PDB file of C-alpha atoms in Angstrom:
ATOM      1  CA  MET U  24      21.748 -14.639  11.398  1.00  0.00           C
ATOM      2  CA  ARG U  25      19.267 -11.857  10.577  1.00  0.00           C
ATOM      3  CA  ALA U  26      21.176 -11.047   7.385  1.00  0.00           C
ATOM      4  CA  ALA U  27      21.104 -14.703   6.313  1.00  0.00           C
ATOM      5  CA  ARG U  28      17.376 -14.975   6.978  1.00  0.00           C
ATOM      6  CA  SER U  29      16.799 -11.743   5.059  1.00  0.00           C
ATOM      7  CA  ALA U  30      18.784 -13.120   2.113  1.00  0.00           C
ATOM      8  CA  LEU U  31      16.669 -16.293   2.118  1.00  0.00           C
ATOM      9  CA  PHE U  32      13.522 -14.172   2.230  1.00  0.00           C
ATOM     10  CA  ALA U  33      14.666 -12.090  -0.745  1.00  0.00           C
ATOM     11  CA  LEU U  34      15.483 -15.208  -2.758  1.00  0.00           C
ATOM     12  CA  ALA U  35      12.190 -16.950  -1.973  1.00  0.00           C
ATOM     13  CA  PHE U  36       9.994 -13.877  -2.370  1.00  0.00           C
ATOM     14  CA  TYR U  37      11.433 -12.688  -5.666  1.00  0.00           C
ATOM     15  CA  LEU U  38      11.382 -16.182  -7.157  1.00  0.00           C
ATOM     16  CA  GLY U  39       7.723 -16.352  -6.156  1.00  0.00           C
ATOM     17  CA  THR U  40       7.177 -12.921  -7.690  1.00  0.00           C
ATOM     18  CA  ALA U  41       8.617 -14.097 -11.011  1.00  0.00           C
ATOM     19  CA  VAL U  42       6.285 -17.104 -10.982  1.00  0.00           C
ATOM     20  CA  ALA U  43       3.302 -14.879 -10.142  1.00  0.00           C
ATOM     21  CA  VAL U  44       4.077 -12.520 -13.022  1.00  0.00           C
ATOM     22  CA  LEU U  45       4.271 -15.464 -15.447  1.00  0.00           C
ATOM     23  CA  LEU U  46       0.972 -16.873 -14.171  1.00  0.00           C
ATOM     24  CA  ALA U  47      -0.678 -13.467 -14.390  1.00  0.00           C
ATOM     25  CA  PHE U  48      -0.504 -13.302 -18.200  1.00  0.00           C
ATOM     26  CA  PRO U  49      -2.725 -16.348 -18.861  1.00  0.00           C
ATOM     27  CA  ALA U  50      -4.866 -15.384 -15.845  1.00  0.00           C
ATOM     28  CA  ALA U  51      -5.551 -11.976 -17.394  1.00  0.00           C
ATOM     29  CA  ALA U  52      -6.537 -13.676 -20.655  1.00  0.00           C
ATOM     30  CA  ILE U  53      -8.945 -15.999 -18.803  1.00  0.00           C
ATOM     31  CA  GLY U  54     -10.621 -13.030 -17.124  1.00  0.00           C
ATOM     32  CA  GLY U  55     -13.059 -13.104 -14.244  1.00  0.00           C
ATOM     33  CA  GLY U  56     -11.431 -13.744 -10.886  1.00  0.00           C
ATOM     34  CA  ALA U  57      -8.326 -15.481 -12.255  1.00  0.00           C
ATOM     35  CA  LEU U  58      -5.998 -12.470 -12.094  1.00  0.00           C
ATOM     36  CA  PRO U  59      -7.103 -11.350  -8.597  1.00  0.00           C
ATOM     37  CA  ALA U  60      -6.552 -14.939  -7.436  1.00  0.00           C
ATOM     38  CA  VAL U  61      -2.953 -14.831  -8.697  1.00  0.00           C
ATOM     39  CA  ILE U  62      -2.330 -11.414  -7.105  1.00  0.00           C
ATOM     40  CA  HIS U  63      -3.765 -12.470  -3.763  1.00  0.00           C
ATOM     41  CA  GLY U  64      -1.803 -15.716  -3.915  1.00  0.00           C
ATOM     42  CA  TRP U  65       1.350 -13.646  -4.444  1.00  0.00           C
ATOM     43  CA  ALA U  66       0.452 -11.463  -1.447  1.00  0.00           C
ATOM     44  CA  ARG U  67      -0.101 -14.580   0.681  1.00  0.00           C
ATOM     45  CA  TRP U  68       3.281 -15.885  -0.492  1.00  0.00           C
ATOM     46  CA  HIS U  69       4.845 -12.635   0.740  1.00  0.00           C
ATOM     47  CA  ARG U  70       3.031 -12.978   4.068  1.00  0.00           C
ATOM     48  CA  GLY U  71       4.172 -16.573   4.467  1.00  0.00           C
ATOM     49  CA  CYS U  72       7.788 -15.806   3.559  1.00  0.00           C
ATOM     50  CA  ALA U  73       7.856 -12.903   6.010  1.00  0.00           C
ATOM     51  CA  ALA U  74       6.426 -15.070   8.798  1.00  0.00           C
ATOM     52  CA  LEU U  75       8.502 -18.217   8.225  1.00  0.00           C
ATOM     53  CA  LEU U  76      11.830 -16.718   7.143  1.00  0.00           C
ATOM     54  CA  LEU U  77      11.873 -13.346   8.908  1.00  0.00           C
ATOM     55  CA  GLY U  78       9.608 -13.987  11.884  1.00  0.00           C
ATOM     56  CA  ILE U  79       7.493 -10.959  10.919  1.00  0.00           C
ATOM     57  CA  ARG U  80       3.733 -11.178  11.314  1.00  0.00           C
ATOM     58  CA  SER U  81       1.001  -8.570  11.383  1.00  0.00           C
ATOM     59  CA  ARG U  82      -2.045  -7.842  13.484  1.00  0.00           C
ATOM     60  CA  VAL U  83      -4.912  -5.505  12.687  1.00  0.00           C
ATOM     61  CA  GLU U  84      -6.515  -3.382  15.392  1.00  0.00           C
ATOM     62  CA  GLY U  85      -9.920  -1.872  14.683  1.00  0.00           C
ATOM     63  CA  THR U  86     -12.532  -2.502  12.021  1.00  0.00           C
ATOM     64  CA  VAL U  87     -11.313  -2.966   8.465  1.00  0.00           C
ATOM     65  CA  PRO U  88     -13.529  -1.090   5.980  1.00  0.00           C
ATOM     66  CA  ARG U  89     -15.518  -2.946   3.334  1.00  0.00           C
ATOM     67  CA  GLY U  90     -16.704  -1.414   0.116  1.00  0.00           C
ATOM     68  CA  THR U  91     -15.615   1.851  -1.423  1.00  0.00           C
ATOM     69  CA  ALA U  92     -13.504   4.188   0.715  1.00  0.00           C
ATOM     70  CA  LEU U  93     -10.274   6.152   0.534  1.00  0.00           C
ATOM     71  CA  VAL U  94      -7.837   4.298   2.807  1.00  0.00           C
ATOM     72  CA  ALA U  95      -4.859   6.425   3.882  1.00  0.00           C
ATOM     73  CA  ALA U  96      -1.990   4.472   5.441  1.00  0.00           C
ATOM     74  CA  LYS U  97       1.405   5.220   6.946  1.00  0.00           C
ATOM     75  CA  HIS U  98       4.326   3.985   4.834  1.00  0.00           C
ATOM     76  CA  GLN U  99       7.513   2.736   6.505  1.00  0.00           C
ATOM     77  CA  SER U 100       8.493  -0.338   4.472  1.00  0.00           C
ATOM     78  CA  MET U 101       7.672  -2.592   1.537  1.00  0.00           C
ATOM     79  CA  PHE U 102       5.771  -4.872   3.932  1.00  0.00           C
ATOM     80  CA  GLU U 103       2.532  -2.867   4.073  1.00  0.00           C
ATOM     81  CA  THR U 104       2.410  -2.198   0.329  1.00  0.00           C
ATOM     82  CA  ILE U 105       1.756  -5.922  -0.192  1.00  0.00           C
ATOM     83  CA  GLU U 106       0.051  -6.790   3.089  1.00  0.00           C
ATOM     84  CA  ILE U 107      -2.645  -4.196   2.393  1.00  0.00           C
ATOM     85  CA  LEU U 108      -3.802  -6.319  -0.567  1.00  0.00           C
ATOM     86  CA  LEU U 109      -4.935  -8.923   1.987  1.00  0.00           C
ATOM     87  CA  VAL U 110      -6.153  -6.545   4.690  1.00  0.00           C
ATOM     88  CA  LEU U 111      -8.521  -4.700   2.326  1.00  0.00           C
ATOM     89  CA  ASP U 112     -11.068  -6.061  -0.131  1.00  0.00           C
ATOM     90  CA  ARG U 113      -9.323  -6.013  -3.554  1.00  0.00           C
ATOM     91  CA  PRO U 114      -7.991  -2.462  -3.214  1.00  0.00           C
ATOM     92  CA  VAL U 115      -6.777  -0.249  -6.027  1.00  0.00           C
ATOM     93  CA  VAL U 116      -3.432   1.129  -4.849  1.00  0.00           C
ATOM     94  CA  VAL U 117      -2.057   4.573  -5.645  1.00  0.00           C
ATOM     95  CA  MET U 118       1.598   4.068  -6.632  1.00  0.00           C
ATOM     96  CA  LYS U 119       4.431   5.880  -8.349  1.00  0.00           C
ATOM     97  CA  ARG U 120       4.128   5.821 -12.124  1.00  0.00           C
ATOM     98  CA  GLN U 121       7.694   4.489 -12.403  1.00  0.00           C
ATOM     99  CA  LEU U 122       6.595   1.215 -10.759  1.00  0.00           C
ATOM    100  CA  THR U 123       3.961   0.673 -13.434  1.00  0.00           C
ATOM    101  CA  ASP U 124       6.694   0.981 -16.080  1.00  0.00           C
ATOM    102  CA  ILE U 125       8.615  -2.069 -14.771  1.00  0.00           C
ATOM    103  CA  PRO U 126       8.455  -4.741 -17.505  1.00  0.00           C
ATOM    104  CA  GLY U 127       6.058  -7.544 -16.650  1.00  0.00           C
ATOM    105  CA  PHE U 128       5.223  -6.343 -13.156  1.00  0.00           C
ATOM    106  CA  GLY U 129       3.883  -3.012 -14.387  1.00  0.00           C
ATOM    107  CA  TRP U 130       1.578  -4.674 -16.902  1.00  0.00           C
ATOM    108  CA  VAL U 131       0.209  -7.023 -14.257  1.00  0.00           C
ATOM    109  CA  ALA U 132      -0.291  -4.155 -11.792  1.00  0.00           C
ATOM    110  CA  ARG U 133      -2.208  -2.101 -14.340  1.00  0.00           C
ATOM    111  CA  ARG U 134      -4.462  -5.037 -15.255  1.00  0.00           C
ATOM    112  CA  TYR U 135      -5.220  -5.737 -11.594  1.00  0.00           C
ATOM    113  CA  GLY U 136      -5.950  -2.071 -10.968  1.00  0.00           C
ATOM    114  CA  VAL U 137      -3.625   0.656  -9.742  1.00  0.00           C
ATOM    115  CA  ILE U 138      -3.651   4.445  -9.843  1.00  0.00           C
ATOM    116  CA  PRO U 139      -0.331   5.747 -11.200  1.00  0.00           C
ATOM    117  CA  ILE U 140       0.782   9.071  -9.776  1.00  0.00           C
ATOM    118  CA  ASP U 141       3.287  11.305 -11.538  1.00  0.00           C
ATOM    119  CA  ARG U 142       4.283  14.231  -9.345  1.00  0.00           C
ATOM    120  CA  GLU U 143       6.122  15.886 -12.229  1.00  0.00           C
ATOM    121  CA  GLY U 144       3.266  15.523 -14.696  1.00  0.00           C
ATOM    122  CA  GLY U 145       1.271  18.607 -13.723  1.00  0.00           C
ATOM    123  CA  ALA U 146      -2.452  19.030 -14.367  1.00  0.00           C
ATOM    124  CA  ALA U 147      -2.604  16.323 -17.054  1.00  0.00           C
ATOM    125  CA  ALA U 148      -1.187  13.739 -14.647  1.00  0.00           C
ATOM    126  CA  LEU U 149      -3.713  14.768 -11.990  1.00  0.00           C
ATOM    127  CA  ARG U 150      -6.574  14.303 -14.466  1.00  0.00           C
ATOM    128  CA  ARG U 151      -5.339  10.821 -15.354  1.00  0.00           C
ATOM    129  CA  MET U 152      -5.091   9.934 -11.667  1.00  0.00           C
ATOM    130  CA  LEU U 153      -8.644  11.116 -11.018  1.00  0.00           C
ATOM    131  CA  LYS U 154      -9.968   9.196 -14.030  1.00  0.00           C
ATOM    132  CA  ALA U 155      -8.373   5.973 -12.746  1.00  0.00           C
ATOM    133  CA  ALA U 156      -9.747   6.632  -9.260  1.00  0.00           C
ATOM    134  CA  GLN U 157     -13.263   7.195 -10.591  1.00  0.00           C
ATOM    135  CA  ALA U 158     -13.055   3.876 -12.434  1.00  0.00           C
ATOM    136  CA  ALA U 159     -12.148   2.159  -9.144  1.00  0.00           C
ATOM    137  CA  VAL U 160     -15.116   3.794  -7.412  1.00  0.00           C
ATOM    138  CA  ALA U 161     -17.419   2.614 -10.214  1.00  0.00           C
ATOM    139  CA  GLN U 162     -16.243  -0.937  -9.488  1.00  0.00           C
ATOM    140  CA  GLY U 163     -16.975  -0.544  -5.773  1.00  0.00           C
ATOM    141  CA  ARG U 164     -13.324  -1.066  -4.792  1.00  0.00           C
ATOM    142  CA  PRO U 165     -11.469   0.738  -1.991  1.00  0.00           C
ATOM    143  CA  ILE U 166      -8.595   3.036  -2.928  1.00  0.00           C
ATOM    144  CA  ALA U 167      -5.415   2.704  -0.865  1.00  0.00           C
ATOM    145  CA  ILE U 168      -3.007   5.631  -0.728  1.00  0.00           C
ATOM    146  CA  PHE U 169       0.149   6.350   1.253  1.00  0.00           C
ATOM    147  CA  PRO U 170      -0.474  10.095   1.597  1.00  0.00           C
ATOM    148  CA  GLU U 171       2.982  11.073   2.888  1.00  0.00           C
ATOM    149  CA  GLY U 172       4.246  10.014  -0.526  1.00  0.00           C
ATOM    150  CA  THR U 173       7.283   7.964   0.425  1.00  0.00           C
ATOM    151  CA  ARG U 174       8.677   5.541   2.998  1.00  0.00           C
ATOM    152  CA  VAL U 175       9.765   7.200   6.206  1.00  0.00           C
ATOM    153  CA  ALA U 176      11.656   6.043   9.278  1.00  0.00           C
ATOM    154  CA  PRO U 177       9.866   5.626  12.620  1.00  0.00           C
ATOM    155  CA  GLY U 178       9.381   9.036  14.187  1.00  0.00           C
ATOM    156  CA  GLU U 179       9.316  10.917  10.875  1.00  0.00           C
ATOM    157  CA  GLN U 180       6.025  12.686  10.129  1.00  0.00           C
ATOM    158  CA  PRO U 181       6.260  14.565   6.821  1.00  0.00           C
ATOM    159  CA  PRO U 182       3.289  16.585   5.545  1.00  0.00           C
ATOM    160  CA  LEU U 183       0.772  14.917   3.266  1.00  0.00           C
ATOM    161  CA  GLN U 184       1.245  15.188  -0.480  1.00  0.00           C
ATOM    162  CA  PRO U 185      -1.408  17.226  -2.361  1.00  0.00           C
ATOM    163  CA  GLY U 186      -2.657  14.187  -4.296  1.00  0.00           C
ATOM    164  CA  PHE U 187      -4.508  12.952  -1.209  1.00  0.00           C
ATOM    165  CA  ALA U 188      -6.583  16.117  -0.849  1.00  0.00           C
ATOM    166  CA  GLY U 189      -7.334  16.074  -4.569  1.00  0.00           C
ATOM    167  CA  LEU U 190      -8.753  12.563  -4.376  1.00  0.00           C
ATOM    168  CA  TYR U 191     -10.704  13.303  -1.193  1.00  0.00           C
ATOM    169  CA  ARG U 192     -12.308  16.399  -2.663  1.00  0.00           C
ATOM    170  CA  SER U 193     -13.042  14.971  -6.103  1.00  0.00           C
ATOM    171  CA  LEU U 194     -14.310  11.507  -5.143  1.00  0.00           C
ATOM    172  CA  GLY U 195     -16.461  12.437  -2.157  1.00  0.00           C
ATOM    173  CA  LEU U 196     -15.462   9.293  -0.264  1.00  0.00           C
ATOM    174  CA  PRO U 197     -14.993   8.710   3.458  1.00  0.00           C
ATOM    175  CA  VAL U 198     -11.388   8.320   4.590  1.00  0.00           C
ATOM    176  CA  VAL U 199     -10.173   5.422   6.696  1.00  0.00           C
ATOM    177  CA  PRO U 200      -6.724   6.125   8.226  1.00  0.00           C
ATOM    178  CA  ILE U 201      -4.344   3.297   9.106  1.00  0.00           C
ATOM    179  CA  ALA U 202      -1.340   3.736  11.395  1.00  0.00           C
ATOM    180  CA  LEU U 203       1.429   1.133  11.377  1.00  0.00           C
ATOM    181  CA  ASP U 204       4.896   0.509  12.766  1.00  0.00           C
ATOM    182  CA  SER U 205       6.618  -1.760  10.233  1.00  0.00           C
ATOM    183  CA  GLY U 206       9.733   0.431  10.234  1.00  0.00           C
ATOM    184  CA  ARG U 207      10.762  -0.985  13.621  1.00  0.00           C
ATOM    185  CA  LEU U 208      11.262  -4.401  12.033  1.00  0.00           C
ATOM    186  CA  TRP U 209      11.937  -3.495   8.411  1.00  0.00           C
ATOM    187  CA  PRO U 210      14.197  -0.412   8.665  1.00  0.00           C
ATOM    188  CA  ARG U 211      14.540   1.784   5.627  1.00  0.00           C
ATOM    189  CA  GLY U 212      17.945   1.414   4.038  1.00  0.00           C
ATOM    190  CA  GLU U 213      18.873  -1.719   5.995  1.00  0.00           C
ATOM    191  CA  PHE U 214      18.964  -5.183   4.486  1.00  0.00           C
ATOM    192  CA  ALA U 215      18.571  -7.222   7.690  1.00  0.00           C
ATOM    193  CA  ARG U 216      15.015  -7.410   9.067  1.00  0.00           C
ATOM    194  CA  ARG U 217      14.079  -7.980  12.695  1.00  0.00           C
ATOM    195  CA  PRO U 218      11.453 -10.503  13.879  1.00  0.00           C
ATOM    196  CA  GLY U 219       8.313  -9.228  15.568  1.00  0.00           C
ATOM    197  CA  VAL U 220       4.720  -8.134  15.011  1.00  0.00           C
ATOM    198  CA  VAL U 221       3.671  -5.237  12.788  1.00  0.00           C
ATOM    199  CA  THR U 222       0.614  -3.457  14.179  1.00  0.00           C
ATOM    200  CA  MET U 223      -1.848  -1.956  11.699  1.00  0.00           C
ATOM    201  CA  ARG U 224      -4.301   0.247  13.606  1.00  0.00           C
ATOM    202  CA  VAL U 225      -7.474   1.284  11.777  1.00  0.00           C
ATOM    203  CA  GLY U 226      -8.618   4.730  12.899  1.00  0.00           C
ATOM    204  CA  GLU U 227     -12.072   6.256  12.953  1.00  0.00           C
ATOM    205  CA  THR U 228     -13.660   6.911   9.570  1.00  0.00           C
ATOM    206  CA  ILE U 229     -13.609  10.554   8.455  1.00  0.00           C
ATOM    207  CA  PRO U 230     -16.719  11.558   6.476  1.00  0.00           C
ATOM    208  CA  PRO U 231     -16.467  13.323   3.107  1.00  0.00           C
ATOM    209  CA  GLY U 232     -16.854  17.076   2.827  1.00  0.00           C
ATOM    210  CA  PHE U 233     -14.333  18.329   5.409  1.00  0.00           C
ATOM    211  CA  PRO U 234     -12.215  21.379   4.497  1.00  0.00           C
ATOM    212  CA  ARG U 235      -8.793  20.419   3.157  1.00  0.00           C
ATOM    213  CA  ARG U 236      -6.861  21.727   6.143  1.00  0.00           C
ATOM    214  CA  ASP U 237      -9.068  19.864   8.610  1.00  0.00           C
ATOM    215  CA  VAL U 238      -9.039  16.490   6.847  1.00  0.00           C
ATOM    216  CA  GLU U 239      -5.292  16.634   6.273  1.00  0.00           C
ATOM    217  CA  ALA U 240      -4.675  17.429   9.924  1.00  0.00           C
ATOM    218  CA  GLU U 241      -6.904  14.578  11.111  1.00  0.00           C
ATOM    219  CA  VAL U 242      -5.436  12.033   8.700  1.00  0.00           C
ATOM    220  CA  HIS U 243      -1.906  13.106   9.582  1.00  0.00           C
ATOM    221  CA  ARG U 244      -2.655  12.648  13.271  1.00  0.00           C
ATOM    222  CA  ALA U 245      -4.350   9.281  12.783  1.00  0.00           C
ATOM    223  CA  ILE U 246      -1.731   7.632  10.576  1.00  0.00           C
ATOM    224  CA  ASN U 247       0.980   8.690  13.032  1.00  0.00           C
ATOM    225  CA  ALA U 248      -0.853   7.334  16.092  1.00  0.00           C
ATOM    226  CA  LEU U 249       1.781   4.610  16.622  1.00  0.00           C
ATOM    227  CA  GLU U 250       4.768   6.908  16.311  1.00  0.00           C
ATOM    228  CA  PRO U 251       7.166   6.969  19.285  1.00  0.00           C
TER     229      PRO U 251
END
């Protein structure tokens, strides 16, 4: 039964994604709030499909930040990469450069606002990432990053990738950590999802200016607060 529901979810969600990508092209040409409206509609479609077809819902514990901040979240599944678009206020998301190269989707993502990260690109890639992040700050938008760099299974706590510290130091923004437990319901490498509630726990804001070792340790602790 779970596999059948997961197959229905995949069909419905990806059909909706194709429609959203098609709508995004004229929305980008219109300008203003048209493109964000399409993106947020797509995120709500994902939320609705997850709730109705998979029985997966989310709850947020703590105070969600408004305005410009560096939001560092745990990453256990695809669920939070889309849900965070609704939890935060029009965030700019740090994502792998390869995702921005996907035809159609990549163009839409870049127009909405993302920060591509290329771990093999060296100093030039870091400069491009910082330039994109500074543009997001100038727009007053929060920046969402998954600082461990990849999806992990529940219980796994890898060290933070260096890109997080680079953004923290260069942008001078407060950090808002978010712990979550989506991997219990949306296991990495498994097709069938399990019904339940994903908790997203917002931790205490960390001011700018901390030494790298201290801020990394505090963020690492906070985003893993829900780990078993």
